[in-house]
Short mmCIF file of C-alpha atoms and ligand atoms in Angstrom, two decimals:
data_model
loop_
_atom_site.label_atom_id
_atom_site.label_comp_id
_atom_site.label_asym_id
_atom_site.label_seq_id
_atom_site.Cartn_x
_atom_site.Cartn_y
_atom_site.Cartn_z
CA UNK A 425 0.00 0.00 0.00
CA UNK A 426 1.51 3.32 -1.02
CA UNK A 427 1.25 6.43 1.14
CA UNK A 428 0.91 9.74 -0.64
CA UNK A 429 0.93 12.91 1.45
CA UNK A 430 -2.08 15.15 0.83
CA UNK A 431 -0.46 18.55 1.32
CA UNK A 432 1.48 21.35 -0.37
CA UNK A 433 3.28 22.27 2.86
CA UNK A 434 7.05 21.89 2.48
CA UNK A 435 7.76 21.40 6.19
CA UNK A 436 5.17 18.61 6.41
CA UNK A 437 6.58 16.96 3.29
CA UNK A 438 10.17 17.17 4.62
CA UNK A 439 9.18 15.62 7.96
CA UNK A 440 7.23 12.76 6.39
CA UNK A 441 10.07 12.15 3.88
CA UNK A 442 12.49 11.91 6.83
CA UNK A 443 10.28 9.11 8.20
CA UNK A 444 10.49 7.32 4.84
CA UNK A 445 6.74 7.43 4.44
CA UNK A 446 6.20 9.50 1.30
CA UNK A 447 5.62 7.48 -1.87
CA UNK A 448 4.11 10.54 -3.54
CA UNK A 449 2.27 13.82 -2.93
CA UNK A 450 -1.16 15.06 -3.92
CA UNK A 451 -2.10 18.73 -4.02
CA UNK A 452 -5.18 20.66 -5.02
CA UNK A 453 -5.95 24.38 -5.39
CA UNK A 454 -7.23 24.56 -1.79
CA UNK A 455 -4.03 23.03 -0.38
CA UNK A 456 -1.92 25.32 -2.59
CA UNK A 457 -3.90 28.43 -1.55
CA UNK A 458 -3.24 27.65 2.14
CA UNK A 459 0.50 28.06 1.53
CA UNK A 460 0.16 31.57 0.01
CA UNK A 461 3.15 31.09 -2.32
CA UNK A 462 3.92 31.01 -6.04
CA UNK A 463 2.37 27.88 -7.58
CA UNK A 464 5.24 26.84 -9.85
CA UNK A 465 7.87 27.51 -7.18
CA UNK A 466 5.92 25.23 -4.82
CA UNK A 467 5.67 22.45 -7.40
CA UNK A 468 9.38 22.65 -8.15
CA UNK A 469 10.29 22.67 -4.47
CA UNK A 470 8.11 19.62 -3.79
CA UNK A 471 9.57 17.74 -6.74
CA UNK A 472 13.10 18.41 -5.47
CA UNK A 473 12.19 16.63 -2.21
CA UNK A 474 9.90 13.82 -3.40
CA UNK A 475 10.91 11.20 -5.93
CA UNK A 476 7.44 9.69 -6.37
CA UNK A 477 4.46 11.08 -8.28
CA UNK A 478 3.28 14.60 -7.46
CA UNK A 479 -0.30 15.44 -8.39
CA UNK A 480 -0.93 18.99 -9.55
CA UNK A 481 -4.43 20.13 -10.50
CA UNK A 482 -5.45 21.56 -13.86
CA UNK A 483 -8.54 23.78 -13.84
CA UNK A 484 -9.69 24.07 -17.47
CA UNK A 485 -12.64 23.80 -17.58
CA UNK A 486 -12.59 23.18 -21.38
CA UNK A 487 -10.69 20.10 -22.54
CA UNK A 488 -8.30 22.19 -24.68
CA UNK A 489 -7.41 24.32 -21.66
CA UNK A 490 -6.98 21.24 -19.45
CA UNK A 491 -4.64 19.70 -22.01
CA UNK A 492 -2.54 22.86 -22.36
CA UNK A 493 -2.27 23.27 -18.56
CA UNK A 494 -1.31 19.61 -18.27
CA UNK A 495 1.42 19.91 -20.91
CA UNK A 496 2.78 23.02 -19.20
CA UNK A 497 2.81 21.54 -15.68
CA UNK A 498 4.25 18.21 -16.76
CA UNK A 499 7.32 20.09 -18.03
CA UNK A 500 8.02 21.33 -14.47
CA UNK A 501 9.38 17.94 -13.38
CA UNK A 502 9.46 14.34 -14.62
CA UNK A 503 7.27 13.06 -11.76
CA UNK A 504 4.28 15.38 -12.27
CA UNK A 505 0.81 13.82 -12.48
CA UNK A 506 -2.04 16.03 -13.67
CA UNK A 507 -5.22 16.07 -11.65
CA UNK A 508 -8.16 16.39 -14.00
CA UNK A 509 -11.71 17.05 -12.78
CA UNK A 510 -14.32 14.35 -13.42
CA UNK A 511 -16.25 16.12 -16.18
CA UNK A 512 -16.95 15.37 -19.85
CA UNK A 513 -14.23 17.84 -20.85
CA UNK A 514 -11.96 16.30 -18.25
CA UNK A 515 -12.41 12.83 -19.69
CA UNK A 516 -11.74 14.11 -23.23
CA UNK A 517 -8.51 15.64 -21.90
CA UNK A 518 -7.52 12.41 -20.10
CA UNK A 519 -7.84 10.45 -23.34
CA UNK A 520 -5.60 12.90 -25.22
CA UNK A 521 -3.05 13.12 -22.39
CA UNK A 522 -2.91 9.37 -21.90
CA UNK A 523 -1.98 8.93 -25.60
CA UNK A 524 0.81 11.51 -25.07
CA UNK A 525 2.12 9.62 -22.05
CA UNK A 526 1.11 12.33 -19.56
CA UNK A 527 0.05 10.75 -16.26
CA UNK A 528 -3.39 11.76 -15.01
CA UNK A 529 -5.29 11.56 -11.73
CA UNK A 530 -9.04 11.96 -12.21
CA UNK A 531 -10.21 13.86 -9.17
CA UNK A 532 -13.53 14.63 -7.48
CA UNK A 533 -14.70 11.06 -8.05
CA UNK A 534 -17.74 10.18 -5.97
CA UNK A 535 -19.20 7.11 -7.71
CA UNK A 536 -18.05 3.80 -9.23
CA UNK A 537 -19.38 4.86 -12.64
CA UNK A 538 -17.24 7.99 -12.64
CA UNK A 539 -14.18 5.84 -11.87
CA UNK A 540 -15.12 3.38 -14.62
CA UNK A 541 -15.37 6.21 -17.17
CA UNK A 542 -11.99 7.58 -16.05
CA UNK A 543 -10.37 4.14 -16.35
CA UNK A 544 -11.81 3.63 -19.84
CA UNK A 545 -10.31 6.99 -20.85
CA UNK A 546 -6.87 5.76 -19.74
CA UNK A 547 -6.47 7.59 -16.42
CA UNK A 548 -3.35 6.61 -14.48
CA UNK A 549 -5.13 7.18 -11.16
CA UNK A 550 -8.64 7.84 -9.88
CA UNK A 551 -9.27 9.64 -6.61
CA UNK A 552 -12.53 8.76 -4.84
CA UNK A 553 -13.13 11.39 -2.11
CA UNK A 554 -14.36 9.26 0.76
CA UNK A 555 -14.47 11.85 3.56
CA UNK A 556 -16.72 14.16 1.57
CA UNK A 557 -19.10 11.24 0.90
CA UNK A 558 -19.15 10.32 4.59
CA UNK A 559 -19.88 14.00 5.35
CA UNK A 560 -23.17 13.79 3.43
CA UNK A 561 -24.19 10.47 4.97
CA UNK A 562 -23.00 8.18 2.17
CA UNK A 563 -20.55 5.30 2.60
CA UNK A 564 -17.34 6.55 1.01
CA UNK A 565 -15.43 3.31 1.50
CA UNK A 566 -18.16 1.30 -0.26
CA UNK A 567 -17.50 3.38 -3.37
CA UNK A 568 -13.82 2.40 -3.13
CA UNK A 569 -14.74 -1.30 -2.76
CA UNK A 570 -17.02 -1.11 -5.82
CA UNK A 571 -14.36 0.64 -7.91
CA UNK A 572 -11.75 -1.98 -7.02
CA UNK A 573 -14.14 -4.84 -7.83
CA UNK A 574 -14.94 -3.33 -11.25
CA UNK A 575 -11.28 -2.63 -12.08
CA UNK A 576 -10.33 -6.20 -11.08
CA UNK A 577 -13.13 -7.73 -13.20
CA UNK A 578 -11.78 -6.08 -16.32
CA UNK A 579 -8.08 -5.80 -15.58
CA UNK A 580 -7.97 -1.98 -15.67
CA UNK A 581 -4.47 -0.71 -14.87
CA UNK A 582 -5.82 2.54 -13.36
CA UNK A 583 -4.70 2.82 -9.72
CA UNK A 584 -7.08 3.79 -6.94
CA UNK A 585 -6.05 6.63 -4.62
CA UNK A 586 -8.28 6.80 -1.55
CA UNK A 587 -8.59 10.57 -1.02
CA UNK A 588 -10.30 12.95 1.38
CA UNK A 589 -9.05 10.88 4.30
CA UNK A 590 -10.04 12.43 7.62
CA UNK A 591 -8.78 10.06 10.35
CA UNK A 592 -6.59 6.99 10.92
CA UNK A 593 -9.49 4.52 10.61
CA UNK A 594 -10.00 5.70 7.05
CA UNK A 595 -6.46 4.47 6.32
CA UNK A 596 -7.18 1.10 7.97
CA UNK A 597 -10.38 0.73 5.95
CA UNK A 598 -8.59 1.80 2.76
CA UNK A 599 -5.96 -0.89 3.39
CA UNK A 600 -8.67 -3.52 3.87
CA UNK A 601 -10.15 -2.69 0.46
CA UNK A 602 -6.79 -3.38 -1.22
CA UNK A 603 -6.64 0.16 -2.66
CA UNK A 604 -3.28 0.90 -4.28
CA UNK A 605 -2.75 4.21 -2.50
CA UNK A 606 -4.06 6.29 0.40
CA UNK A 607 -3.37 10.01 0.20
CA UNK A 608 -3.04 11.07 3.80
CA UNK A 609 -3.09 14.54 5.41
CA UNK A 610 -0.04 15.15 7.62
CA UNK A 611 -2.06 15.33 10.87
CA UNK A 612 -3.60 11.91 10.13
CA UNK A 613 -0.17 10.43 9.36
CA UNK A 614 1.10 11.69 12.72
CA UNK A 615 -1.90 10.18 14.51
CA UNK A 616 -1.18 6.80 12.88
CA UNK A 617 2.04 6.55 14.92
CA UNK A 618 0.32 7.00 18.25
CA UNK A 619 -1.17 4.68 20.82
CA UNK A 620 -1.71 5.49 24.50
CA UNK A 621 -0.35 2.05 25.47
CA UNK A 622 2.86 2.74 23.52
CA UNK A 623 3.33 6.02 25.43
CA UNK A 624 2.56 4.35 28.78
CA UNK A 625 4.87 1.44 27.94
CA UNK A 626 7.79 3.75 27.03
CA UNK A 627 7.28 5.75 30.26
CA UNK A 628 7.37 2.58 32.39
CA UNK A 629 10.40 1.14 30.56
CA UNK A 630 12.29 4.45 30.98
CA UNK A 631 11.51 4.52 34.72
CA UNK A 632 12.60 0.91 35.14
CA UNK A 633 15.76 1.46 33.10
CA UNK A 634 16.82 4.13 35.61
CA UNK A 635 16.39 1.47 38.36
CA UNK A 636 18.49 -1.04 36.36
CA UNK A 637 21.29 1.54 35.96
CA UNK A 638 21.26 2.26 39.72
CA UNK A 639 21.84 -1.47 40.46
CA UNK A 640 25.02 -1.38 38.38
CA UNK A 641 26.58 1.38 40.56
O1 LIG B 1375 -6.49 15.75 -2.39
C1 LIG B 1375 -7.85 15.92 -2.36
C2 LIG B 1375 -8.62 15.42 -1.18
O2 LIG B 1375 -7.89 14.52 -0.42
C3 LIG B 1375 -9.29 16.52 -0.44
O3 LIG B 1375 -9.72 16.18 0.84
O4 LIG B 1375 -10.42 16.88 3.08
O5 LIG B 1375 -10.66 18.49 1.18
O6 LIG B 1375 -12.15 16.50 1.36
P1 LIG B 1375 -10.79 17.07 1.65
#
């Protein structure tokens, strides 16, 4: 299971890279806006730190505009993946880009049929947004399960990125579905390390180690 980091924050990316846990990065306009910096400078800085795929979003909305943005951004670094919105124009753009060898990540996917259409167009990745589905009372993870079942039935090569992850249990559930990738916000990644019993165990072992050292004196 690959871990992508769902952020455009350089400090977060550097920390998670130092833990060896960044197989790739996903960004979107909202994450970029939070940083308040020049877009291309951010993309280049991220690609200097991360070897794996880095998703950068094209806006379009027309297919021609999506394609020209995608061509421009993919020149920024060899590991750029273009996020394309799940629209008719988006799918037209994915088909063109896939023939050119430009990697795409169809984003804002909320149903198995949307993922199926993206896979048929040749998308490299699809990103079902599970948290946003859960927010409106739908079962986000069921959409992921359905997408994976459909892709397996037909041997689609398109990889599934579980996106819009909100808490550590989303990562556990994503792993159980067999999804290729979870794109994880930094705060969720940090929480995945923690357990109260680990903290209590370390405290006790440290206290007892002091006792052991005293015996040696
Ligand atoms: O990368 C896109 C996705 O993960 C966004 O998540 O929390 O804005 O629904 P969220």
